[in-house]
PDB file of C-alpha atoms in Angstrom:
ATOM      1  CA  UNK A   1       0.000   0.000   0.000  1.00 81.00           C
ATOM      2  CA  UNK A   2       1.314   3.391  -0.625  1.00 86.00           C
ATOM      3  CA  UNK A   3      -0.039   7.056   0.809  1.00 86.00           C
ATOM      4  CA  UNK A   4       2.102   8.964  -1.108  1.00 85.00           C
ATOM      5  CA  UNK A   5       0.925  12.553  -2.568  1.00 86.00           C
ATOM      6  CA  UNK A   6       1.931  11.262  -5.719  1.00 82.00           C
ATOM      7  CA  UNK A   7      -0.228   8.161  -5.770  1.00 82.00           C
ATOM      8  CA  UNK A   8      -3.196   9.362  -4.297  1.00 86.00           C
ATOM      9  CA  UNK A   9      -3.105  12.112  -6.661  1.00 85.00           C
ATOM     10  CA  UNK A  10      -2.551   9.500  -9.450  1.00 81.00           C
ATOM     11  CA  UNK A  11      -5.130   6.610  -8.203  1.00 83.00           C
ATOM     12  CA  UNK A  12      -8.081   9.424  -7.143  1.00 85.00           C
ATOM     13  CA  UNK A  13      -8.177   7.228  -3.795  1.00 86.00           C
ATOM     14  CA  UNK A  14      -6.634   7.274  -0.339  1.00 89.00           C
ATOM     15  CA  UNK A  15      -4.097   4.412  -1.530  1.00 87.00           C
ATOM     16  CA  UNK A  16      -2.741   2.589  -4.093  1.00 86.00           C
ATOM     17  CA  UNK A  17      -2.379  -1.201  -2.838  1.00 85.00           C
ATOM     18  CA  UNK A  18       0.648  -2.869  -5.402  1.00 86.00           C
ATOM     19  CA  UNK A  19       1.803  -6.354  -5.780  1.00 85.00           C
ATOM     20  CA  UNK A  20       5.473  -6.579  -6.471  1.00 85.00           C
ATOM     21  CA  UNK A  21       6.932  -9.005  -9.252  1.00 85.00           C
ATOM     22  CA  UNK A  22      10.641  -9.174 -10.311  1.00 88.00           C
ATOM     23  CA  UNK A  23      11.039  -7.598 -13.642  1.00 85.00           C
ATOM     24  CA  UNK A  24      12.791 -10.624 -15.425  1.00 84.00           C
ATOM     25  CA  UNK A  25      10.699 -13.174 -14.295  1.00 76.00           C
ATOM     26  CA  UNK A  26       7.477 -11.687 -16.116  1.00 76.00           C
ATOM     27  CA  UNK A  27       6.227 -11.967 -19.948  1.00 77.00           C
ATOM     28  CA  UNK A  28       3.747  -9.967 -21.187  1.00 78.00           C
ATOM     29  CA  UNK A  29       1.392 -12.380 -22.784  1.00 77.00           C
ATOM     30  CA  UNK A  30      -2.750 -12.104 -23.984  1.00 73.00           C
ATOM     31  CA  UNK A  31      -4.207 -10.127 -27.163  1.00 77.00           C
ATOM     32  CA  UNK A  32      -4.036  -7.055 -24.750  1.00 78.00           C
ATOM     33  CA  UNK A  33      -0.019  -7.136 -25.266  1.00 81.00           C
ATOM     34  CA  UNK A  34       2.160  -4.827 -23.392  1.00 85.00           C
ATOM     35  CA  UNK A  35       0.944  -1.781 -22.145  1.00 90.00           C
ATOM     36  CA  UNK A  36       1.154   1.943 -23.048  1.00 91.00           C
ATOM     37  CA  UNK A  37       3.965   3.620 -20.949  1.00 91.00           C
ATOM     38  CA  UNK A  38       4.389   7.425 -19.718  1.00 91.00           C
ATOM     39  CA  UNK A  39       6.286   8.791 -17.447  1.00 89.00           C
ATOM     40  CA  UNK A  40       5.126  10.527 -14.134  1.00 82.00           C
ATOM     41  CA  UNK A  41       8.316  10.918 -12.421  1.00 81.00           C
ATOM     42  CA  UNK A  42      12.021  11.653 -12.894  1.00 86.00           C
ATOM     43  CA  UNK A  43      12.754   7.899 -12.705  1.00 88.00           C
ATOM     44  CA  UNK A  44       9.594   6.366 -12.753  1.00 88.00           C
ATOM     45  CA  UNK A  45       7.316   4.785 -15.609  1.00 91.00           C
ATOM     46  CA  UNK A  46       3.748   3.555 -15.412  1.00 91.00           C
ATOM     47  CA  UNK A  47       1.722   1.271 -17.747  1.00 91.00           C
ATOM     48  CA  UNK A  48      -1.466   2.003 -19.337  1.00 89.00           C
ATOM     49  CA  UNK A  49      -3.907  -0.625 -20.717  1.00 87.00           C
ATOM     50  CA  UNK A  50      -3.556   0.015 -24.578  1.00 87.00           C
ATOM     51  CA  UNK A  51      -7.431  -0.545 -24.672  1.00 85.00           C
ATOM     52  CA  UNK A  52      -9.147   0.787 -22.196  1.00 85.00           C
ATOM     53  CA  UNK A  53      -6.509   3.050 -20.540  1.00 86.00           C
ATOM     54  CA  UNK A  54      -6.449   1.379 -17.146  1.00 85.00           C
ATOM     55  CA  UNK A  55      -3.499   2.069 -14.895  1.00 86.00           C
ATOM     56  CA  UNK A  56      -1.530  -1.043 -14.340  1.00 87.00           C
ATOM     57  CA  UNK A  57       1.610  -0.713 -13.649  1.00 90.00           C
ATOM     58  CA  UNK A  58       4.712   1.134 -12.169  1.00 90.00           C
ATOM     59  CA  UNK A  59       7.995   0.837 -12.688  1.00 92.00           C
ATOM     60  CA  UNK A  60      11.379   2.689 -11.016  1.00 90.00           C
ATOM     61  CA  UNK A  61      14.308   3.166 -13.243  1.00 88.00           C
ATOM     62  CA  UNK A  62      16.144   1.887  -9.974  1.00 89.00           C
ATOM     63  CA  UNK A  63      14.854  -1.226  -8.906  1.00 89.00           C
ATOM     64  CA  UNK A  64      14.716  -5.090 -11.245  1.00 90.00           C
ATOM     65  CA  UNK A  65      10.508  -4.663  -9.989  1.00 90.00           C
ATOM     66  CA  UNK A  66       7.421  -4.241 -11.526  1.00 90.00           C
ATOM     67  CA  UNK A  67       4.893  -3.515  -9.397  1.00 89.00           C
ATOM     68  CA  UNK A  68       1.260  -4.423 -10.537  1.00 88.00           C
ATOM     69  CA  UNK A  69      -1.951  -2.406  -8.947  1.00 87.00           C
ATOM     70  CA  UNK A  70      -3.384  -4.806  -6.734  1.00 84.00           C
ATOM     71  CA  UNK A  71      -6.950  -4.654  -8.012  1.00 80.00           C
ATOM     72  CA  UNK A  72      -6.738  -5.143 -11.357  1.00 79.00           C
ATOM     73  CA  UNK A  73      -5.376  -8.405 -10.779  1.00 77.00           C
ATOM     74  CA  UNK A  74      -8.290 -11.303 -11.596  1.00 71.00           C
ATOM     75  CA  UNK A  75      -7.724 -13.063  -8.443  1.00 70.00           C
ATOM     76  CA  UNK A  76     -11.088 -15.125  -7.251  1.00 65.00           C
ATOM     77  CA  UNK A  77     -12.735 -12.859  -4.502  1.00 68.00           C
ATOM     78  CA  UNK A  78      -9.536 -10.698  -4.473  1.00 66.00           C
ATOM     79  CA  UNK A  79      -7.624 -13.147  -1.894  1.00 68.00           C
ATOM     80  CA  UNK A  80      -3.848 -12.958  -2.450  1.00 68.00           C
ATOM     81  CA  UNK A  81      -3.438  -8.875  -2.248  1.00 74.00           C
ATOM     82  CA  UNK A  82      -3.468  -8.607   1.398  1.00 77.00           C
ATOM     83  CA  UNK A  83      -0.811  -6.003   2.091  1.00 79.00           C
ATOM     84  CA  UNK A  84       2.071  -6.413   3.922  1.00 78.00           C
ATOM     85  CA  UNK A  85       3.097  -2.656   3.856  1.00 81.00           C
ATOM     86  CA  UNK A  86       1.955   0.415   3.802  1.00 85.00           C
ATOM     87  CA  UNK A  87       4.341   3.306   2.900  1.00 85.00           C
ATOM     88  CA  UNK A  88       3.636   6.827   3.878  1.00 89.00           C
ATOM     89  CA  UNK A  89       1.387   5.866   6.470  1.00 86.00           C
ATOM     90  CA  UNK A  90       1.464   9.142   8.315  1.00 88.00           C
ATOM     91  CA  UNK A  91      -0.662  10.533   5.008  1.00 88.00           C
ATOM     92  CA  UNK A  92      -3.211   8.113   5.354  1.00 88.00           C
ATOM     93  CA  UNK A  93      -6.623   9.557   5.562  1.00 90.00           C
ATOM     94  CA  UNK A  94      -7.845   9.113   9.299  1.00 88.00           C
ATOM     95  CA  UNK A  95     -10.854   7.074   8.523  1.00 92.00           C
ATOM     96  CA  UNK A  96      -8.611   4.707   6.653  1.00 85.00           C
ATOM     97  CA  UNK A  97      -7.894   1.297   9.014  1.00 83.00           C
ATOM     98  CA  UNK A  98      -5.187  -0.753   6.984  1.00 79.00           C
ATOM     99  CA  UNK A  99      -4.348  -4.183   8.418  1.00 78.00           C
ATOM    100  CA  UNK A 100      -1.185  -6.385   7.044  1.00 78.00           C
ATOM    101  CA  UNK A 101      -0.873  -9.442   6.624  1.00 73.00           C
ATOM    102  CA  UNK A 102       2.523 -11.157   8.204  1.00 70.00           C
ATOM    103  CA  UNK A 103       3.741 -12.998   5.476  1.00 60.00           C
ATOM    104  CA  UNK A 104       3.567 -12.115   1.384  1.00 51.00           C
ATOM    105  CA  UNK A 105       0.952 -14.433   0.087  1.00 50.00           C
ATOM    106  CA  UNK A 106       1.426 -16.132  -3.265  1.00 53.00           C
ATOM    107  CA  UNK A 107      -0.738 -14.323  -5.678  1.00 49.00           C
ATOM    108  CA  UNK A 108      -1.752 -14.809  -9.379  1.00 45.00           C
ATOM    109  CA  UNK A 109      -1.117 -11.942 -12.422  1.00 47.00           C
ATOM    110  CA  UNK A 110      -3.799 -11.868 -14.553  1.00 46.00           C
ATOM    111  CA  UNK A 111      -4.922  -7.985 -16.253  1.00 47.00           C
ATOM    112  CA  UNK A 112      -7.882  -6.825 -17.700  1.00 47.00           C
ATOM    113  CA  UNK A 113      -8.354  -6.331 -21.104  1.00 48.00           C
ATOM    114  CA  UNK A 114      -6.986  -9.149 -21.948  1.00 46.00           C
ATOM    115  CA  UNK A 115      -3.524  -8.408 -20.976  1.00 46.00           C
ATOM    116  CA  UNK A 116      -1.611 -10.790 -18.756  1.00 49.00           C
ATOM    117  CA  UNK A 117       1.509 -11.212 -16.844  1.00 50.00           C
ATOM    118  CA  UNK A 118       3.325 -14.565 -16.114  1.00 48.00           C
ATOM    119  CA  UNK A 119       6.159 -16.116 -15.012  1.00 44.00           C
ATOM    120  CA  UNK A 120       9.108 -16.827 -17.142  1.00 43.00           C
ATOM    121  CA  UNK A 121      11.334 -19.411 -15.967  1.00 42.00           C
ATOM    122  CA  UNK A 122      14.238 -17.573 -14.569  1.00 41.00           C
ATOM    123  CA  UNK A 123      11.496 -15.974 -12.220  1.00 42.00           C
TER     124      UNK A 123
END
């Protein structure tokens, strides 16, 4: 989960929950092929559903991760997600009660519009 001014600002909501995948160890795959990128930071890239336009993804020039937005993820009744973080806390709205889970749970990568994510062998 993040709090940041940047991603609320971004997402239109009080958080942005992502799911974190090592860059090389993804293929884009499904007739929605990759998506659209912009950047929307110095060093920081997101991806757009070519399609519809749905924000999927962001990606720091800095780090080997991708990191997928939690809900757009076709995961049966959403299980899988629960965070285990939640950066800039302190800008959380007040009504906002996150609890994290102790442990990263395995979680599938399937996108909407027919865009998908999985898991190459070296990942």
């Amino acid at each position: 989960m993040c709090s940041c001014p940047h991603e609320t600002r971004i997402s239109g909501g009080p958080a942005v929950l992502w799911v974190g995948f090592h860059k090389n160890g993804l293929a884009w795959t499904g007739r929605g092929g990759e998506p659209t990128w912009y950047s929307t930071w110095p060093d920081l890239r997101r991806g757009f559903c070519p399609r519809c336009g749905t924000h999927l993804i962001s990606v720091a020039d800095s780090t080997d991760m991708i990191m997928v937005t939690g809900f757009s993820l076709d995961l049966p009744h959403q299980r899988g997600i629960e965070p285990v973080g939640h950066s800039f806390r302190e800008n959380a709205v007040p009504w906002m009660k996150i609890t994290l889970t102790p442990e990263p749970p395995p979680s599938a990568a399937t996108l909407p519009c027919g865009s998908s994510l999985a898991r190459t062998p070296s990942g």
